[in-house]
GROMACS .gro file of C-alpha atoms in nm:
model
  483
    1MET     CA    1 -18.256  12.747   5.302
    2SER     CA    2 -18.422  12.674   4.972
    3LEU     CA    3 -18.587  13.003   4.874
    4ASP     CA    4 -18.440  13.273   5.094
    5GLU     CA    5 -18.494  13.589   4.898
    6VAL     CA    6 -18.678  13.460   4.596
    7GLN     CA    7 -18.821  13.751   4.395
    8ASP     CA    8 -18.660  14.017   4.615
    9VAL     CA    9 -18.705  14.293   4.357
   10ARG     CA   10 -18.740  14.620   4.545
   11THR     CA   11 -19.075  14.791   4.537
   12PRO     CA   12 -19.166  15.144   4.652
   13ASP     CA   13 -19.334  15.023   4.970
   14ALA     CA   14 -19.042  14.792   5.055
   15ALA     CA   15 -18.794  15.074   5.019
   16ALA     CA   16 -18.967  15.265   5.294
   17THR     CA   17 -18.942  14.986   5.549
   18PRO     CA   18 -18.655  14.972   5.799
   19ASP     CA   19 -18.573  14.609   5.711
   20THR     CA   20 -18.488  14.627   5.343
   21PRO     CA   21 -18.232  14.448   5.129
   22ALA     CA   22 -17.897  14.600   5.057
   23GLY     CA   23 -17.970  14.714   4.701
   24PRO     CA   24 -17.751  14.815   4.411
   25SER     CA   25 -17.693  15.160   4.564
   26LYS     CA   26 -17.448  15.003   4.805
   27PRO     CA   27 -17.101  15.022   4.652
   28GLY     CA   28 -16.861  14.731   4.638
   29ALA     CA   29 -16.846  14.370   4.519
   30TRP     CA   30 -17.147  14.262   4.726
   31ALA     CA   31 -17.377  14.508   4.546
   32ALA     CA   32 -17.269  14.351   4.215
   33LEU     CA   33 -17.281  13.991   4.334
   34ARG     CA   34 -17.614  14.011   4.511
   35PRO     CA   35 -17.840  14.017   4.200
   36LEU     CA   36 -17.646  13.725   4.051
   37LEU     CA   37 -17.678  13.531   4.375
   38LEU     CA   38 -18.050  13.609   4.392
   39ARG     CA   39 -18.105  13.479   4.040
   40MET     CA   40 -17.917  13.155   4.109
   41HIS     CA   41 -18.098  13.117   4.441
   42PHE     CA   42 -18.429  13.162   4.259
   43TYR     CA   43 -18.367  12.885   4.005
   44ALA     CA   44 -18.218  12.650   4.263
   45GLY     CA   45 -18.512  12.711   4.495
   46VAL     CA   46 -18.783  12.664   4.233
   47LEU     CA   47 -18.631  12.358   4.062
   48ILE     CA   48 -18.437  12.181   4.341
   49ALA     CA   49 -18.661  12.260   4.640
   50PRO     CA   50 -18.901  11.970   4.565
   51LEU     CA   51 -18.610  11.727   4.590
   52LEU     CA   52 -18.495  11.889   4.915
   53PHE     CA   53 -18.847  11.858   5.055
   54LEU     CA   54 -18.861  11.492   4.955
   55ALA     CA   55 -18.519  11.419   5.104
   56ALA     CA   56 -18.621  11.595   5.427
   57ALA     CA   57 -18.950  11.407   5.452
   58THR     CA   58 -18.790  11.066   5.398
   59GLY     CA   59 -18.504  11.165   5.631
   60LEU     CA   60 -18.756  11.250   5.901
   61LEU     CA   61 -18.905  10.903   5.870
   62TYR     CA   62 -18.559  10.747   5.891
   63ALA     CA   63 -18.466  10.951   6.199
   64GLY     CA   64 -18.775  10.814   6.372
   65SER     CA   65 -18.711  10.455   6.264
   66TRP     CA   66 -18.445  10.402   6.533
   67GLN     CA   67 -18.700  10.431   6.810
   68ALA     CA   68 -18.978  10.269   6.608
   69GLU     CA   69 -18.783   9.947   6.556
   70LYS     CA   70 -18.724   9.918   6.931
   71ILE     CA   71 -19.102   9.903   6.973
   72ILE     CA   72 -19.193   9.695   6.669
   73TYR     CA   73 -18.918   9.437   6.721
   74SER     CA   74 -18.908   9.440   7.099
   75ASP     CA   75 -18.968   9.064   7.115
   76GLU     CA   76 -18.656   8.998   6.909
   77LEU     CA   77 -18.437   9.267   7.065
   78THR     CA   78 -18.502   9.211   7.436
   79VAL     CA   79 -18.504   8.916   7.673
   80SER     CA   80 -18.813   8.818   7.867
   81ARG     CA   81 -18.622   8.795   8.195
   82VAL     CA   82 -18.272   8.894   8.299
   83GLY     CA   83 -18.090   8.590   8.437
   84GLU     CA   84 -17.806   8.559   8.680
   85SER     CA   85 -17.556   8.428   8.426
   86THR     CA   86 -17.529   8.384   8.050
   87VAL     CA   87 -17.466   8.064   7.857
   88PRO     CA   88 -17.151   8.043   7.639
   89LEU     CA   89 -17.164   8.208   7.296
   90SER     CA   90 -17.089   7.869   7.142
   91ALA     CA   91 -17.417   7.734   7.283
   92GLN     CA   92 -17.600   8.038   7.144
   93LEU     CA   93 -17.448   7.968   6.802
   94THR     CA   94 -17.564   7.607   6.822
   95ALA     CA   95 -17.921   7.723   6.886
   96ALA     CA   96 -17.905   7.968   6.594
   97ARG     CA   97 -17.772   7.704   6.355
   98ALA     CA   98 -18.050   7.468   6.454
   99THR     CA   99 -18.306   7.739   6.378
  100VAL     CA  100 -18.162   7.825   6.035
  101PRO     CA  101 -17.996   7.500   5.925
  102ASP     CA  102 -17.922   7.625   5.572
  103GLY     CA  103 -17.751   7.939   5.700
  104LYS     CA  104 -17.378   8.004   5.729
  105VAL     CA  105 -17.274   8.197   6.040
  106VAL     CA  106 -17.052   8.490   5.948
  107GLY     CA  107 -17.075   8.704   6.259
  108VAL     CA  108 -17.195   8.725   6.616
  109TRP     CA  109 -17.295   9.037   6.808
  110PRO     CA  110 -17.296   8.950   7.177
  111ALA     CA  111 -17.572   9.112   7.381
  112PRO     CA  112 -17.456   9.470   7.447
  113ASP     CA  113 -17.649   9.507   7.773
  114ALA     CA  114 -17.831   9.297   8.031
  115GLU     CA  115 -18.172   9.318   7.861
  116ALA     CA  116 -18.059   9.268   7.500
  117THR     CA  117 -18.043   8.954   7.291
  118THR     CA  118 -17.740   8.820   7.105
  119ARG     CA  119 -17.750   8.856   6.727
  120VAL     CA  120 -17.615   8.572   6.514
  121ILE     CA  121 -17.560   8.692   6.158
  122MET     CA  122 -17.600   8.437   5.879
  123GLU     CA  123 -17.570   8.419   5.505
  124ALA     CA  124 -17.855   8.216   5.361
  125PRO     CA  125 -17.994   8.120   5.019
  126GLY     CA  126 -18.255   8.345   4.860
  127LEU     CA  127 -18.139   8.675   5.009
  128ALA     CA  128 -18.072   8.989   4.807
  129GLU     CA  129 -17.726   9.143   4.795
  130GLY     CA  130 -17.638   9.305   5.127
  131GLN     CA  131 -17.902   9.115   5.321
  132THR     CA  132 -17.839   8.862   5.596
  133ARG     CA  133 -18.050   8.642   5.819
  134THR     CA  134 -18.022   8.747   6.181
  135VAL     CA  135 -18.116   8.511   6.463
  136PHE     CA  136 -18.191   8.674   6.800
  137VAL     CA  137 -18.087   8.450   7.088
  138ASP     CA  138 -18.159   8.494   7.460
  139PRO     CA  139 -17.807   8.495   7.614
  140TYR     CA  140 -17.937   8.352   7.943
  141THR     CA  141 -18.123   8.050   7.803
  142ALA     CA  142 -18.006   8.015   7.440
  143HIS     CA  143 -18.373   8.037   7.341
  144VAL     CA  144 -18.427   8.184   6.994
  145ASN     CA  145 -18.654   8.489   7.019
  146GLY     CA  146 -18.692   8.536   6.644
  147VAL     CA  147 -18.535   8.554   6.300
  148LEU     CA  148 -18.534   8.863   6.075
  149THR     CA  149 -18.389   8.961   5.740
  150THR     CA  150 -18.153   9.250   5.803
  151GLU     CA  151 -17.909   9.481   5.625
  152GLY     CA  152 -17.608   9.565   5.839
  153ASP     CA  153 -17.746   9.670   6.177
  154ALA     CA  154 -18.079   9.779   6.028
  155LEU     CA  155 -18.387   9.570   6.095
  156PRO     CA  156 -18.652   9.544   5.818
  157LEU     CA  157 -18.833   9.874   5.890
  158ARG     CA  158 -18.519  10.088   5.910
  159ALA     CA  159 -18.357   9.906   5.618
  160TRP     CA  160 -18.660   9.986   5.399
  161LEU     CA  161 -18.672  10.349   5.510
  162SER     CA  162 -18.299  10.387   5.458
  163GLU     CA  163 -18.334  10.273   5.098
  164PHE     CA  164 -18.642  10.492   5.057
  165HIS     CA  165 -18.447  10.795   5.178
  166SER     CA  166 -18.146  10.728   4.956
  167SER     CA  167 -18.315  10.610   4.636
  168LEU     CA  168 -18.696  10.619   4.679
  169GLN     CA  169 -18.677  10.239   4.638
  170LEU     CA  170 -18.588  10.295   4.270
  171GLY     CA  171 -18.241  10.138   4.280
  172GLU     CA  172 -17.940  10.303   4.118
  173PHE     CA  173 -18.156  10.540   3.916
  174GLY     CA  174 -18.320  10.666   4.233
  175ARG     CA  175 -17.986  10.740   4.396
  176ASN     CA  176 -17.946  11.030   4.154
  177TYR     CA  177 -18.228  11.215   4.326
  178SER     CA  178 -18.061  11.206   4.667
  179GLU     CA  179 -17.719  11.299   4.525
  180LEU     CA  180 -17.871  11.591   4.336
  181ALA     CA  181 -18.042  11.712   4.654
  182ALA     CA  182 -17.724  11.676   4.860
  183SER     CA  183 -17.520  11.849   4.589
  184TRP     CA  184 -17.741  12.159   4.598
  185LEU     CA  185 -17.830  12.170   4.966
  186TRP     CA  186 -17.506  12.335   5.078
  187VAL     CA  187 -17.513  12.579   4.784
  188VAL     CA  188 -17.869  12.691   4.853
  189ALA     CA  189 -17.806  12.705   5.229
  190LEU     CA  190 -17.488  12.915   5.208
  191GLY     CA  191 -17.634  13.136   4.933
  192GLY     CA  192 -17.942  13.201   5.143
  193LEU     CA  193 -17.723  13.274   5.445
  194ALA     CA  194 -17.527  13.537   5.250
  195LEU     CA  195 -17.847  13.699   5.122
  196TRP     CA  196 -18.000  13.704   5.469
  197ILE     CA  197 -17.694  13.851   5.642
  198GLY     CA  198 -17.651  14.107   5.364
  199ARG     CA  199 -17.990  14.268   5.426
  200ARG     CA  200 -18.029  14.604   5.599
  201ARG     CA  201 -18.239  14.578   5.915
  202SER     CA  202 -18.350  14.819   6.183
  203ARG     CA  203 -18.256  14.592   6.476
  204LYS     CA  204 -17.976  14.338   6.500
  205ALA     CA  205 -18.210  14.097   6.678
  206LEU     CA  206 -18.403  14.057   6.351
  207LEU     CA  207 -18.104  13.870   6.212
  208VAL     CA  208 -18.162  13.573   6.442
  209LEU     CA  209 -18.529  13.610   6.538
  210PRO     CA  210 -18.840  13.640   6.319
  211ASP     CA  211 -19.000  13.985   6.298
  212ARG     CA  212 -19.338  13.933   6.462
  213ALA     CA  213 -19.450  14.284   6.371
  214ALA     CA  214 -19.409  14.217   5.999
  215THR     CA  215 -19.697  14.119   5.774
  216GLY     CA  216 -19.742  13.955   5.436
  217ARG     CA  217 -19.434  13.855   5.245
  218ARG     CA  218 -19.197  14.030   5.486
  219LYS     CA  219 -19.329  13.813   5.766
  220THR     CA  220 -19.273  13.497   5.561
  221LEU     CA  221 -18.924  13.613   5.466
  222SER     CA  222 -18.846  13.690   5.830
  223TRP     CA  223 -18.934  13.337   5.941
  224HIS     CA  224 -18.757  13.184   5.640
  225GLY     CA  225 -18.436  13.374   5.704
  226ALA     CA  226 -18.422  13.337   6.082
  227VAL     CA  227 -18.497  12.964   6.082
  228GLY     CA  228 -18.254  12.912   5.794
  229LEU     CA  229 -17.983  13.095   5.987
  230TRP     CA  230 -18.022  12.859   6.284
  231ALA     CA  231 -18.032  12.552   6.059
  232VAL     CA  232 -17.758  12.638   5.809
  233ALA     CA  233 -17.469  12.465   5.992
  234GLY     CA  234 -17.664  12.142   6.023
  235LEU     CA  235 -17.778  12.157   5.660
  236VAL     CA  236 -17.424  12.205   5.529
  237ALA     CA  237 -17.306  11.915   5.749
  238LEU     CA  238 -17.586  11.691   5.618
  239SER     CA  239 -17.497  11.784   5.260
  240ALA     CA  240 -17.124  11.715   5.310
  241THR     CA  241 -17.172  11.384   5.487
  242GLY     CA  242 -17.441  11.274   5.244
  243LEU     CA  243 -17.206  11.334   4.951
  244THR     CA  244 -16.934  11.115   5.105
  245TRP     CA  245 -17.123  10.799   5.011
  246SER     CA  246 -17.289  10.927   4.693
  247LYS     CA  247 -17.207  10.758   4.363
  248TYR     CA  248 -17.027  11.033   4.170
  249ALA     CA  249 -16.914  11.299   4.418
  250GLY     CA  250 -16.839  11.023   4.669
  251GLU     CA  251 -16.578  10.872   4.438
  252ASN     CA  252 -16.403  11.207   4.405
  253ILE     CA  253 -16.415  11.264   4.780
  254GLY     CA  254 -16.273  10.917   4.838
  255ARG     CA  255 -15.983  10.978   4.601
  256VAL     CA  256 -15.898  11.306   4.771
  257GLN     CA  257 -15.920  11.146   5.114
  258ASP     CA  258 -15.695  10.860   5.009
  259GLY     CA  259 -15.448  11.101   4.849
  260LEU     CA  260 -15.425  11.298   5.173
  261GLY     CA  261 -15.361  10.981   5.373
  262GLY     CA  262 -15.701  10.986   5.536
  263ALA     CA  263 -15.833  10.645   5.425
  264THR     CA  264 -16.009  10.449   5.697
  265PRO     CA  265 -15.771  10.173   5.818
  266SER     CA  266 -15.877   9.818   5.899
  267VAL     CA  267 -15.734   9.550   6.123
  268SER     CA  268 -15.551   9.264   5.950
  269ALA     CA  269 -15.684   8.915   6.020
  270ALA     CA  270 -15.447   8.724   5.789
  271LEU     CA  271 -15.284   8.419   5.945
  272ALA     CA  272 -14.921   8.323   5.899
  273PRO     CA  273 -14.861   8.101   5.591
  274GLY     CA  274 -14.892   7.732   5.670
  275SER     CA  275 -15.102   7.783   5.980
  276GLY     CA  276 -15.350   7.504   6.033
  277ALA     CA  277 -15.607   7.740   6.177
  278GLY     CA  278 -15.841   7.894   5.926
  279SER     CA  279 -15.778   7.610   5.678
  280ASP     CA  280 -16.038   7.392   5.509
  281GLU     CA  281 -16.032   7.165   5.814
  282HIS     CA  282 -16.134   7.462   6.028
  283ALA     CA  283 -16.418   7.544   5.790
  284ALA     CA  284 -16.542   7.187   5.827
  285HIS     CA  285 -16.512   7.217   6.203
  286ALA     CA  286 -16.726   7.532   6.189
  287GLY     CA  287 -16.995   7.338   6.008
  288HIS     CA  288 -16.951   7.496   5.663
  289GLY     CA  289 -16.876   7.338   5.329
  290MET     CA  290 -16.991   6.983   5.423
  291PRO     CA  291 -17.226   6.795   5.190
  292GLU     CA  292 -17.573   6.754   5.338
  293GLY     CA  293 -17.618   6.440   5.543
  294MET     CA  294 -17.248   6.391   5.619
  295GLU     CA  295 -17.107   6.418   5.969
  296MET     CA  296 -16.837   6.675   6.039
  297PRO     CA  297 -16.496   6.517   6.093
  298ALA     CA  298 -16.336   6.585   6.426
  299ALA     CA  299 -16.089   6.873   6.396
  300PRO     CA  300 -15.764   6.896   6.590
  301ALA     CA  301 -15.815   7.049   6.930
  302SER     CA  302 -15.572   7.327   6.835
  303ALA     CA  303 -15.763   7.422   6.516
  304ASP     CA  304 -16.002   7.657   6.688
  305ILE     CA  305 -16.011   7.775   7.047
  306GLY     CA  306 -16.376   7.869   6.996
  307ILE     CA  307 -16.561   8.197   6.997
  308ASP     CA  308 -16.578   8.228   7.375
  309LYS     CA  309 -16.200   8.218   7.420
  310ALA     CA  310 -16.152   8.446   7.118
  311VAL     CA  311 -16.383   8.706   7.272
  312ALA     CA  312 -16.208   8.665   7.607
  313ALA     CA  313 -15.873   8.732   7.437
  314ALA     CA  314 -16.014   9.046   7.272
  315ARG     CA  315 -16.153   9.171   7.603
  316ALA     CA  316 -15.814   9.114   7.766
  317ALA     CA  317 -15.667   9.332   7.490
  318GLY     CA  318 -15.903   9.617   7.580
  319VAL     CA  319 -16.178   9.561   7.322
  320THR     CA  320 -16.481   9.546   7.548
  321HIS     CA  321 -16.770   9.774   7.435
  322GLU     CA  322 -17.059   9.653   7.215
  323LEU     CA  323 -16.866   9.380   7.036
  324ARG     CA  324 -16.914   9.247   6.687
  325VAL     CA  325 -16.733   8.924   6.609
  326THR     CA  326 -16.650   8.802   6.258
  327LEU     CA  327 -16.585   8.428   6.247
  328PRO     CA  328 -16.269   8.292   6.086
  329ALA     CA  329 -16.263   8.221   5.714
  330LYS     CA  330 -15.991   8.040   5.521
  331GLY     CA  331 -15.658   8.203   5.599
  332ASN     CA  332 -15.805   8.450   5.849
  333GLY     CA  333 -15.861   8.458   6.221
  334TYR     CA  334 -16.137   8.603   6.435
  335VAL     CA  335 -16.200   8.978   6.409
  336VAL     CA  336 -16.350   9.145   6.716
  337LYS     CA  337 -16.459   9.508   6.681
  338GLU     CA  338 -16.617   9.763   6.908
  339GLN     CA  339 -16.924   9.947   6.776
  340ASP     CA  340 -17.012  10.174   7.068
  341LYS     CA  341 -17.060  10.510   6.896
  342GLN     CA  342 -17.190  10.699   7.197
  343LEU     CA  343 -16.948  10.966   7.311
  344PRO     CA  344 -16.678  10.888   7.400
  345VAL     CA  345 -16.670  10.641   7.112
  346HIS     CA  346 -16.523  10.292   7.141
  347LEU     CA  347 -16.422  10.170   6.796
  348ASP     CA  348 -16.107   9.967   6.863
  349SER     CA  349 -16.060   9.628   6.698
  350VAL     CA  350 -15.832   9.324   6.718
  351SER     CA  351 -15.785   9.000   6.529
  352VAL     CA  352 -15.732   8.673   6.713
  353ASP     CA  353 -15.552   8.359   6.600
  354PRO     CA  354 -15.807   8.075   6.630
  355ALA     CA  355 -15.530   7.824   6.702
  356ASP     CA  356 -15.403   7.971   7.028
  357GLY     CA  357 -15.588   8.297   7.102
  358ARG     CA  358 -15.286   8.512   7.021
  359ILE     CA  359 -15.360   8.870   6.914
  360ILE     CA  360 -15.258   8.891   6.546
  361ASP     CA  361 -15.319   9.261   6.495
  362GLU     CA  362 -15.486   9.548   6.673
  363LEU     CA  363 -15.620   9.886   6.563
  364ARG     CA  364 -15.711  10.168   6.800
  365PHE     CA  365 -15.951  10.442   6.697
  366ALA     CA  366 -15.706  10.692   6.846
  367ASP     CA  367 -15.461  10.591   6.572
  368TYR     CA  368 -15.703  10.666   6.286
  369PRO     CA  369 -15.597  10.953   6.055
  370VAL     CA  370 -15.781  11.277   6.132
  371LEU     CA  371 -15.978  11.265   5.806
  372ALA     CA  372 -16.086  10.908   5.876
  373LYS     CA  373 -16.208  11.012   6.221
  374LEU     CA  374 -16.400  11.307   6.079
  375THR     CA  375 -16.557  11.086   5.813
  376ARG     CA  376 -16.660  10.831   6.074
  377PHE     CA  377 -16.811  11.097   6.302
  378GLY     CA  378 -16.983  11.272   6.012
  379ILE     CA  379 -17.148  10.961   5.870
  380ASP     CA  380 -17.260  10.839   6.211
  381LEU     CA  381 -17.407  11.180   6.297
  382HIS     CA  382 -17.587  11.184   5.961
  383MET     CA  383 -17.737  10.844   6.038
  384GLY     CA  384 -17.833  10.928   6.397
  385LYS     CA  385 -17.591  10.688   6.567
  386THR     CA  386 -17.339  10.898   6.757
  387LEU     CA  387 -17.556  11.068   7.017
  388GLY     CA  388 -17.846  10.827   7.021
  389LEU     CA  389 -18.189  10.979   7.082
  390ALA     CA  390 -18.053  11.335   7.098
  391ASN     CA  391 -17.889  11.285   6.758
  392GLN     CA  392 -18.213  11.151   6.612
  393ILE     CA  393 -18.418  11.441   6.752
  394ALA     CA  394 -18.172  11.689   6.601
  395LEU     CA  395 -18.199  11.519   6.262
  396GLY     CA  396 -18.576  11.528   6.285
  397ALA     CA  397 -18.570  11.899   6.372
  398LEU     CA  398 -18.345  11.972   6.072
  399ALA     CA  399 -18.578  11.776   5.844
  400VAL     CA  400 -18.881  11.970   5.967
  401ALA     CA  401 -18.688  12.297   5.924
  402VAL     CA  402 -18.608  12.215   5.561
  403MET     CA  403 -18.973  12.137   5.486
  404PHE     CA  404 -19.084  12.468   5.638
  405LEU     CA  405 -18.809  12.658   5.455
  406VAL     CA  406 -18.925  12.513   5.124
  407PHE     CA  407 -19.287  12.597   5.206
  408TRP     CA  408 -19.199  12.955   5.301
  409GLY     CA  409 -18.988  12.990   4.988
  410TYR     CA  410 -19.270  12.890   4.758
  411ARG     CA  411 -19.508  13.112   4.951
  412MET     CA  412 -19.277  13.411   4.889
  413TRP     CA  413 -19.263  13.316   4.524
  414TRP     CA  414 -19.642  13.316   4.511
  415LEU     CA  415 -19.678  13.644   4.699
  416ARG     CA  416 -19.441  13.816   4.456
  417ARG     CA  417 -19.651  13.737   4.153
  418PRO     CA  418 -19.690  14.060   3.954
  419THR     CA  419 -20.067  14.046   3.901
  420LYS     CA  420 -20.261  13.896   4.188
  421ASP     CA  421 -20.584  13.864   3.988
  422ARG     CA  422 -20.408  13.623   3.751
  423THR     CA  423 -20.446  13.290   3.927
  424LEU     CA  424 -20.159  13.113   3.749
  425SER     CA  425 -19.908  13.395   3.769
  426ALA     CA  426 -19.600  13.366   3.990
  427GLY     CA  427 -19.295  13.566   4.087
  428ARG     CA  428 -19.021  13.640   3.837
  429PRO     CA  429 -18.647  13.598   3.898
  430GLN     CA  430 -18.399  13.883   3.907
  431PRO     CA  431 -18.349  14.042   3.564
  432ARG     CA  432 -18.096  13.882   3.332
  433GLY     CA  433 -17.749  14.022   3.284
  434ALA     CA  434 -17.659  14.047   3.652
  435TRP     CA  435 -17.323  13.882   3.583
  436ARG     CA  436 -17.222  14.176   3.359
  437LYS     CA  437 -17.220  14.403   3.664
  438VAL     CA  438 -16.971  14.186   3.853
  439PRO     CA  439 -16.613  14.322   3.832
  440PRO     CA  440 -16.382  14.095   3.627
  441ALA     CA  441 -16.151  14.060   3.929
  442VAL     CA  442 -16.440  13.891   4.109
  443LEU     CA  443 -16.618  13.727   3.817
  444LEU     CA  444 -16.322  13.533   3.676
  445PRO     CA  445 -16.218  13.365   4.006
  446LEU     CA  446 -16.585  13.297   4.078
  447ALA     CA  447 -16.630  13.128   3.739
  448ALA     CA  448 -16.314  12.921   3.793
  449VAL     CA  449 -16.424  12.806   4.138
  450THR     CA  450 -16.773  12.727   4.006
  451ALA     CA  451 -16.628  12.515   3.725
  452LEU     CA  452 -16.399  12.330   3.968
  453VAL     CA  453 -16.680  12.260   4.213
  454GLY     CA  454 -16.908  12.155   3.926
  455TRP     CA  455 -16.647  11.905   3.810
  456PHE     CA  456 -16.585  11.771   4.161
  457VAL     CA  457 -16.960  11.745   4.237
  458PRO     CA  458 -17.089  11.627   3.897
  459MET     CA  459 -17.461  11.635   3.974
  460LEU     CA  460 -17.425  12.000   4.076
  461GLY     CA  461 -17.226  12.086   3.764
  462ILE     CA  462 -17.461  11.910   3.522
  463SER     CA  463 -17.773  12.064   3.674
  464LEU     CA  464 -17.611  12.410   3.681
  465VAL     CA  465 -17.537  12.383   3.309
  466ALA     CA  466 -17.898  12.276   3.257
  467PHE     CA  467 -18.017  12.585   3.447
  468LEU     CA  468 -17.803  12.808   3.223
  469VAL     CA  469 -17.939  12.643   2.909
  470VAL     CA  470 -18.298  12.689   3.027
  471ASP     CA  471 -18.226  13.049   3.118
  472VAL     CA  472 -18.074  13.123   2.776
  473VAL     CA  473 -18.367  12.959   2.595
  474LEU     CA  474 -18.622  13.153   2.800
  475GLY     CA  475 -18.428  13.473   2.736
  476ALA     CA  476 -18.430  13.408   2.361
  477ILE     CA  477 -18.804  13.342   2.364
  478ALA     CA  478 -18.868  13.661   2.561
  479ALA     CA  479 -18.651  13.864   2.323
  480ARG     CA  480 -18.833  13.724   2.021
  481ARG     CA  481 -19.171  13.807   2.170
  482ALA     CA  482 -19.055  14.158   2.252
  483ALA     CA  483 -18.933  14.203   1.895
   0.00000   0.00000   0.00000
């Protein structure tokens, strides 16, 4: 809700309407706080709304990328014909290694359904940080359907749009834009909610539905407020989850989460000291670390049971849904994780000793701390993973809502300009000095909370100080002109 009641200075005609704001005549703390909230909402809307619009537009593109990549990369993602039986994963790995001979296999994602391909994840020379080479193998024939450069589970289109949404493809500098937008989104949304609920209205239905009988600015405000009311919960959730992986606020959130015992746990894959499995001999057996042109020495039969038996051991331990397998490295065994984030989620994981298939460690999602579960759900909902297509449609609807809210906010700003025959004029904020009317018993705790939140969410605090400086400078200029 980026510009809920921008320029809501009462005019004679507005006072006569049944749906008017609760003005200063109303006694109590709200009457004193409302002008201050309006002024803050004005500056946040005018200066931060462009960033919110940009974040919503890029987020809309990202929400649609999940379905787009299924179409664009259908040849890589799906098999041409469903067979009666699949070939062993080891044979699929052999085909992938032959296709990318300079790659090092670090993970395997077995086909999650009958029509899907297996993904073999490789590290390879020439890739940027975070990128891998993914080979898509037909699990029925071991035929390689294609090779793509990926980032996590994102194929090229979604990986590019993800970076565009988070940083506008401007690297670390660009990440400041998205953190600034996320830092203010919840403030603007909750402030607009308070202003909208605090208005006097002739019918209660006008709280949740636009007033179709209204005209002009009141009509725009009606749509802005009603749509913002329906969207506010989703906007606050997007803001909170977006901040969890931001650079500055994210660090503070992580420290608090760790201090409360809510850190996300991970399964241990460490082998017992002295174990032959996972040693340098195992690495040679896996085809890594050998000089080019040299044959791999035969490894002891007990060095590695192979990926097929490791996956079978994990399935026997109850890890069965949408598997992702990390191959053994020196001193570690196989790690097999579930990544099925459809409700109910399946996110259990186990580690397997490559020497004998024994389960080294296991971690059940049910045993995660509550905060870790909430973080996992929140991030996956933000990214459109948890509920699949429904989740992505909801994200798209929220993005469209934000863009309309920003448009309506600026339209109200324009309609409140004091002299309509002056083309470049625009609406003014609430008069200065609103904070002086707030009772000290309310003002002092409010200032303390604002300072604490500004410290915890640095981009919010820094920009708020900047707003105050700009406001003071403009006030000084106005006073000098008046003198």
